[in-house]
Short mmCIF file of C-alpha atoms in Angstrom, two decimals:
data_model
loop_
_atom_site.label_atom_id
_atom_site.label_comp_id
_atom_site.label_asym_id
_atom_site.label_seq_id
_atom_site.Cartn_x
_atom_site.Cartn_y
_atom_site.Cartn_z
CA MET A 1 -6.60 -24.32 -1.99
CA ARG A 2 -7.31 -25.98 1.92
CA ASP A 3 -8.57 -23.26 4.69
CA ASN A 4 -5.13 -24.33 6.21
CA GLU A 5 -3.22 -22.78 3.33
CA ALA A 6 -5.68 -19.15 2.91
CA HIS A 7 -4.55 -19.26 7.01
CA LYS A 8 -1.11 -20.24 6.40
CA LEU A 9 -1.17 -17.33 3.65
CA LYS A 10 -2.35 -14.83 5.95
CA ARG A 11 -0.19 -15.63 8.55
CA GLU A 12 2.86 -14.79 6.19
CA GLU A 13 0.75 -11.84 5.07
CA LEU A 14 0.13 -10.66 8.56
CA SER A 15 4.28 -11.08 9.68
CA GLN A 16 5.43 -8.59 6.69
CA PHE A 17 3.01 -6.25 7.25
CA LEU A 18 3.22 -6.25 11.01
CA ARG A 19 7.24 -5.99 9.76
CA SER A 20 6.62 -3.31 7.42
CA ARG A 21 5.08 -1.23 9.47
CA ARG A 22 7.74 -1.59 12.59
CA GLY A 23 10.44 -0.43 10.56
CA LYS A 24 8.05 2.45 8.97
CA LEU A 25 8.31 4.39 12.59
CA SER A 26 11.14 5.91 14.45
CA PRO A 27 12.34 6.14 18.01
CA VAL A 28 11.63 9.76 18.13
CA GLN A 29 8.21 9.52 16.70
CA VAL A 30 6.02 7.51 19.44
CA GLY A 31 8.42 9.10 22.15
CA PHE A 32 12.10 7.10 22.39
CA SER A 33 15.06 8.48 22.50
CA ALA A 34 17.45 8.30 19.18
CA SER A 35 19.99 5.80 20.18
CA ALA A 36 23.46 5.76 18.21
CA ARG A 37 23.67 1.60 18.45
CA ARG A 38 20.28 0.70 16.21
CA ARG A 39 21.49 -1.64 13.76
CA THR A 40 18.85 -1.06 11.37
CA PRO A 41 15.94 1.43 11.17
CA GLY A 42 12.36 1.57 12.63
CA LEU A 43 11.37 0.58 16.30
CA ARG A 44 12.51 -2.39 18.18
CA ARG A 45 10.05 -4.94 18.40
CA GLU A 46 10.00 -4.90 21.94
CA GLU A 47 9.26 -1.06 21.83
CA VAL A 48 6.14 -2.00 19.96
CA ALA A 49 5.50 -4.61 22.57
CA VAL A 50 5.57 -1.35 25.18
CA LEU A 51 3.67 0.64 23.43
CA ALA A 52 0.83 -1.75 23.09
CA GLY A 53 1.05 -2.82 26.48
CA VAL A 54 1.51 -6.81 25.63
CA GLY A 55 4.71 -9.07 26.13
CA THR A 56 7.40 -8.98 24.56
CA SER A 57 7.91 -12.98 23.36
CA TRP A 58 3.81 -12.69 22.77
CA TYR A 59 4.43 -9.85 20.24
CA THR A 60 7.10 -11.59 18.42
CA TRP A 61 5.17 -14.83 18.15
CA LEU A 62 3.03 -12.58 16.60
CA GLU A 63 5.66 -10.94 14.41
CA GLN A 64 6.12 -13.95 13.24
CA GLY A 65 3.11 -15.51 12.29
CA ARG A 66 2.09 -17.74 14.87
CA ASP A 67 -1.07 -18.78 14.93
CA ILE A 68 -2.10 -17.27 18.18
CA SER A 69 -5.43 -15.95 19.21
CA ILE A 70 -5.60 -12.02 19.54
CA SER A 71 -8.83 -9.45 21.05
CA ALA A 72 -9.75 -7.02 19.29
CA SER A 73 -9.20 -5.06 22.46
CA VAL A 74 -5.29 -5.93 22.03
CA ALA A 75 -5.31 -5.79 18.46
CA GLY A 76 -6.32 -1.96 18.89
CA ALA A 77 -3.60 -1.31 20.92
CA ILE A 78 -0.64 -3.04 18.69
CA ALA A 79 -2.42 -0.23 16.02
CA ARG A 80 -2.24 2.59 18.12
CA ALA A 81 1.33 1.38 19.04
CA LEU A 82 2.21 1.84 15.36
CA ARG A 83 0.21 4.47 14.31
CA LEU A 84 -1.92 2.58 11.29
CA GLY A 85 -4.25 4.69 9.35
CA SER A 86 -7.71 3.83 9.50
CA ALA A 87 -7.21 1.91 5.93
CA GLU A 88 -4.18 -0.43 7.83
CA THR A 89 -5.95 -0.70 10.94
CA VAL A 90 -9.00 -2.43 8.78
CA TYR A 91 -6.27 -4.33 7.05
CA PHE A 92 -4.63 -5.65 10.40
CA TYR A 93 -7.81 -6.26 12.05
CA ARG A 94 -9.14 -8.86 8.38
CA LEU A 95 -5.50 -10.45 8.87
CA THR A 96 -5.89 -11.06 12.39
CA GLY A 97 -9.50 -12.54 12.22
CA ILE A 98 -11.12 -9.88 13.73
CA ASP A 99 -14.27 -8.09 11.96
CA PRO A 100 -13.64 -4.64 11.42
CA ALA A 101 -16.73 -3.44 11.42
CA THR A 102 -16.59 -2.74 15.66
CA LEU A 103 -13.90 0.63 14.22
CA ASP A 104 -16.80 2.38 11.93
CA THR A 105 -14.48 3.33 9.32
CA THR A 106 -15.64 0.80 6.12
CA PRO A 107 -17.22 3.41 3.66
CA THR A 108 -20.49 3.95 3.73
CA PRO A 109 -21.96 1.37 1.37
CA LEU A 110 -23.98 2.74 -1.47
CA GLU A 111 -28.16 1.06 -1.75
CA THR A 112 -28.54 -0.33 -4.82
CA SER A 113 -31.58 -2.86 -5.14
CA ALA A 114 -32.93 -0.50 -7.08
CA ILE A 115 -30.96 0.95 -9.61
CA SER A 116 -29.08 -0.24 -12.64
CA LEU A 117 -25.24 -0.37 -12.31
CA SER A 118 -25.42 0.25 -16.23
CA GLY A 119 -27.90 3.02 -16.07
CA VAL A 120 -26.22 4.63 -13.44
CA VAL A 121 -22.11 4.60 -15.56
CA GLU A 122 -24.10 5.00 -19.08
CA GLY A 123 -26.52 8.16 -17.03
CA TRP A 124 -22.99 9.72 -15.38
CA MET A 125 -21.92 10.66 -19.06
CA PRO A 126 -20.31 13.19 -20.83
CA ALA A 127 -18.50 12.93 -17.56
CA PRO A 128 -16.24 9.43 -17.55
CA ALA A 129 -17.39 6.42 -14.76
CA PHE A 130 -17.02 2.68 -14.17
CA VAL A 131 -17.68 -0.38 -12.23
CA ILE A 132 -14.77 -2.76 -10.72
CA ASP A 133 -15.20 -5.66 -9.30
CA HIS A 134 -13.20 -6.81 -6.35
CA LEU A 135 -10.37 -7.69 -8.20
CA TRP A 136 -10.47 -4.55 -10.31
CA ASN A 137 -11.64 -5.80 -13.21
CA PHE A 138 -14.15 -4.00 -15.24
CA THR A 139 -17.85 -4.69 -15.19
CA ALA A 140 -19.58 -1.25 -16.88
CA MET A 141 -17.89 1.38 -18.86
CA ASN A 142 -19.00 4.79 -20.47
CA ASP A 143 -17.71 6.31 -23.03
CA ALA A 144 -16.06 9.18 -21.39
CA ALA A 145 -13.89 6.81 -19.96
CA ARG A 146 -12.74 5.19 -22.63
CA CYS A 147 -11.72 8.48 -24.29
CA VAL A 148 -10.43 10.02 -21.06
CA PHE A 149 -8.40 7.31 -19.37
CA GLY A 150 -7.53 5.98 -23.05
CA PHE A 151 -9.43 2.66 -22.26
CA GLY A 152 -9.00 -0.20 -25.33
CA GLU A 153 -10.64 -3.26 -25.51
CA THR A 154 -8.29 -5.18 -24.41
CA ASP A 155 -7.98 -3.25 -20.63
CA THR A 156 -10.04 -5.63 -18.83
CA ASN A 157 -9.22 -4.96 -15.50
CA LEU A 158 -7.51 -1.69 -13.77
CA LEU A 159 -4.48 -2.77 -12.23
CA ARG A 160 -3.73 -3.74 -15.44
CA SER A 161 -4.08 -0.99 -17.46
CA TYR A 162 -2.09 1.20 -15.03
CA PHE A 163 1.07 -0.82 -14.34
CA ALA A 164 0.81 -2.37 -18.23
CA ASN A 165 -0.15 0.27 -20.65
CA PRO A 166 1.94 2.87 -21.26
CA HIS A 167 -0.43 4.20 -23.29
CA CYS A 168 -3.09 4.54 -20.14
CA ARG A 169 0.36 5.30 -17.83
CA SER A 170 1.59 8.62 -19.98
CA ARG A 171 -1.76 10.78 -19.21
CA TYR A 172 -1.38 10.63 -15.67
CA VAL A 173 0.74 13.77 -13.83
CA ASP A 174 2.14 12.73 -10.96
CA SER A 175 1.83 9.19 -12.52
CA ASP A 176 4.67 7.85 -10.33
CA GLU A 177 2.93 9.13 -6.85
CA LEU A 178 -0.03 7.70 -8.20
CA ALA A 179 1.23 4.33 -8.96
CA LYS A 180 1.94 4.06 -5.26
CA VAL A 181 -1.52 4.58 -3.61
CA THR A 182 -2.95 2.55 -6.33
CA VAL A 183 -0.82 -0.52 -5.28
CA ALA A 184 -2.25 0.70 -1.26
CA GLN A 185 -5.50 1.21 -2.05
CA PHE A 186 -5.55 -2.64 -3.84
CA ARG A 187 -3.71 -3.99 -0.80
CA ALA A 188 -6.43 -2.77 1.24
CA GLY A 189 -9.13 -5.04 -0.25
CA ALA A 190 -7.06 -7.93 -0.10
CA ALA A 191 -6.90 -9.25 3.74
CA ASN A 192 -9.65 -11.67 2.97
CA ARG A 193 -8.63 -13.39 -0.49
CA PHE A 194 -5.25 -14.21 -0.26
CA HIS A 195 -7.41 -18.10 -0.37
CA ASP A 196 -8.85 -16.50 -3.45
CA GLU A 197 -6.66 -18.01 -6.76
CA ASP A 198 -7.67 -15.39 -9.20
CA PHE A 199 -6.29 -12.63 -6.77
CA ARG A 200 -2.71 -14.49 -6.52
CA ALA A 201 -2.98 -15.16 -10.33
CA LEU A 202 -3.31 -11.55 -11.07
CA VAL A 203 -0.70 -10.24 -8.74
CA HIS A 204 1.37 -12.95 -10.12
CA THR A 205 0.54 -11.40 -13.33
CA VAL A 206 0.43 -7.54 -12.57
CA SER A 207 3.95 -8.37 -10.77
CA ALA A 208 6.02 -10.38 -13.73
CA GLU A 209 4.96 -7.14 -16.16
CA SER A 210 5.42 -4.53 -14.10
CA GLU A 211 8.80 -4.45 -11.89
CA GLU A 212 7.36 -1.30 -10.31
CA PHE A 213 4.41 -2.74 -9.18
CA ARG A 214 6.53 -6.03 -7.65
CA ASP A 215 8.87 -3.40 -5.71
CA LEU A 216 5.41 -1.63 -4.30
CA TRP A 217 3.16 -4.72 -3.57
CA ASN A 218 6.31 -6.24 -1.19
CA SER A 219 6.29 -2.38 0.88
CA HIS A 220 3.12 -3.29 2.28
CA ASP A 221 1.82 -0.40 2.13
CA VAL A 222 -2.54 0.32 2.54
CA SER A 223 -4.48 3.62 1.90
CA ASP A 224 -8.15 3.87 1.56
CA MET A 225 -10.28 3.77 -1.63
CA GLU A 226 -12.00 7.81 -0.92
CA HIS A 227 -12.55 11.34 -2.93
CA LYS A 228 -9.82 12.48 -4.09
CA VAL A 229 -8.55 14.55 -7.41
CA LYS A 230 -7.80 13.05 -10.56
CA LEU A 231 -5.08 14.84 -13.13
CA ILE A 232 -4.85 13.93 -16.47
CA ASP A 233 -3.63 15.78 -19.05
CA ASP A 234 -4.84 14.94 -22.57
CA PRO A 235 -2.85 14.94 -26.05
CA VAL A 236 -4.61 17.45 -27.26
CA PHE A 237 -6.77 18.80 -24.95
CA GLY A 238 -4.58 19.34 -22.53
CA ARG A 239 -5.25 19.11 -19.03
CA LEU A 240 -8.57 17.93 -17.42
CA THR A 241 -9.26 18.16 -13.53
CA PHE A 242 -11.80 15.63 -12.16
CA ASP A 243 -13.02 14.76 -8.14
CA VAL A 244 -13.46 11.44 -7.92
CA HIS A 245 -16.32 9.71 -5.74
CA ILE A 246 -16.19 5.53 -5.12
CA PHE A 247 -18.74 4.16 -3.88
CA GLN A 248 -19.32 0.65 -2.40
CA LEU A 249 -21.94 -1.57 -3.35
CA VAL A 250 -24.18 -2.80 -0.14
CA ASP A 251 -25.91 -5.78 -1.71
CA ASP A 252 -22.20 -6.62 -3.72
CA GLY A 253 -19.37 -5.68 -1.50
CA ALA A 254 -16.70 -6.88 -3.66
CA GLN A 255 -17.77 -3.94 -6.30
CA ARG A 256 -17.40 -0.51 -6.46
CA LEU A 257 -18.89 2.75 -8.43
CA VAL A 258 -16.47 5.18 -9.86
CA LEU A 259 -17.37 8.27 -10.71
CA HIS A 260 -15.53 11.42 -11.92
CA GLN A 261 -17.31 14.73 -11.84
CA PRO A 262 -15.60 17.64 -13.92
CA THR A 263 -13.78 20.45 -11.25
CA PRO A 264 -15.98 23.57 -10.75
CA LEU A 265 -14.97 26.44 -12.20
CA SER A 266 -12.31 24.59 -14.41
CA ASP A 267 -13.33 23.75 -18.18
CA THR A 268 -12.99 20.57 -17.65
CA ALA A 269 -16.87 19.51 -19.03
CA GLU A 270 -16.09 21.58 -22.01
CA LYS A 271 -13.10 19.49 -23.13
CA VAL A 272 -14.65 16.10 -21.87
CA ALA A 273 -17.65 16.61 -24.80
CA SER A 274 -15.21 18.26 -27.07
CA LEU A 275 -13.13 14.90 -26.80
CA LEU A 276 -16.42 12.73 -27.18
CA GLU A 277 -17.41 14.72 -30.51
CA GLN A 278 -14.04 13.43 -31.73
CA ARG A 279 -14.32 10.36 -30.98
CA ALA A 280 -18.37 9.78 -32.27
CA ALA A 281 -16.20 11.54 -35.88
CA ALA A 282 -14.18 9.17 -35.74
CA LEU A 283 -15.74 5.82 -35.51
CA LEU A 284 -18.12 7.07 -38.18
CA HIS A 285 -15.58 7.65 -40.60
CA VAL A 286 -13.86 3.63 -39.21
CA VAL A 287 -10.87 6.21 -37.67
CA PRO A 288 -9.67 4.94 -34.19
CA CYS A 289 -9.52 7.97 -31.89
CA ASP A 290 -6.52 9.37 -30.65
CA GLY A 291 -7.28 8.62 -27.21
CA ALA A 292 -9.19 5.49 -27.42
CA ALA A 293 -6.69 3.03 -27.05
CA ALA A 294 -5.63 1.77 -23.92
CA ALA A 295 -5.84 3.19 -17.75
CA SER A 296 -7.80 5.11 -15.05
#
């Protein structure tokens, strides 16, 4: 893709992103009085301009995706006016071409030059671990992850597995809410990838496979990939609870190491051990393991 086409795509995304964030704020939230004459929800463009201390016409041009320059200080003022979270602000900066490193909100990288990723993943056994690249393709995974999350041979991409594999999706507690977070996290890394043919092909494919993903993608929500708790309902062993730790890899910022730690004081570790024993026994008898078919 030519540079001017990629630039145009980023400007279009910036336009849609700003409109979506403005539409989520009420006048009362930012100190304005509510008006019964408002035809649409959210703030008006002129209100955002006032809050950011910029001209209404200039902000309108920015929101329309016009090719205008923006400084880091003005971008920060707009981010504050729109009440953007840290991930949203980084995403906004990237769309405008401003280096988000000045925000000091990017995750601390994990030094990996002296370690083998596959060794780390296998060494994390008997707890689940995997590595994903910038498109969330799996580049390494251990048996615990396959069993706990139901990944099978055809599951090569975390995003597609979650939205297109019912066996995988059914294992998650509160999967509808998690779907929103999943898409918002994936979009957070997308600001510099709208020129990437593989990225656009993946979004197109998952959108065609899942109406839910398509609707969530069009919401333009953005969220950090950070420590969280993941709840799984295994069909045999019941509730599994994990603390999830995500590390961005410093020598290849496109990859992330995802480690799942059984929550302390829970019986998750014992259940995962039993699940792995069941899988091993099933493989010895050449019988598919109950949980070995398909997403995280």
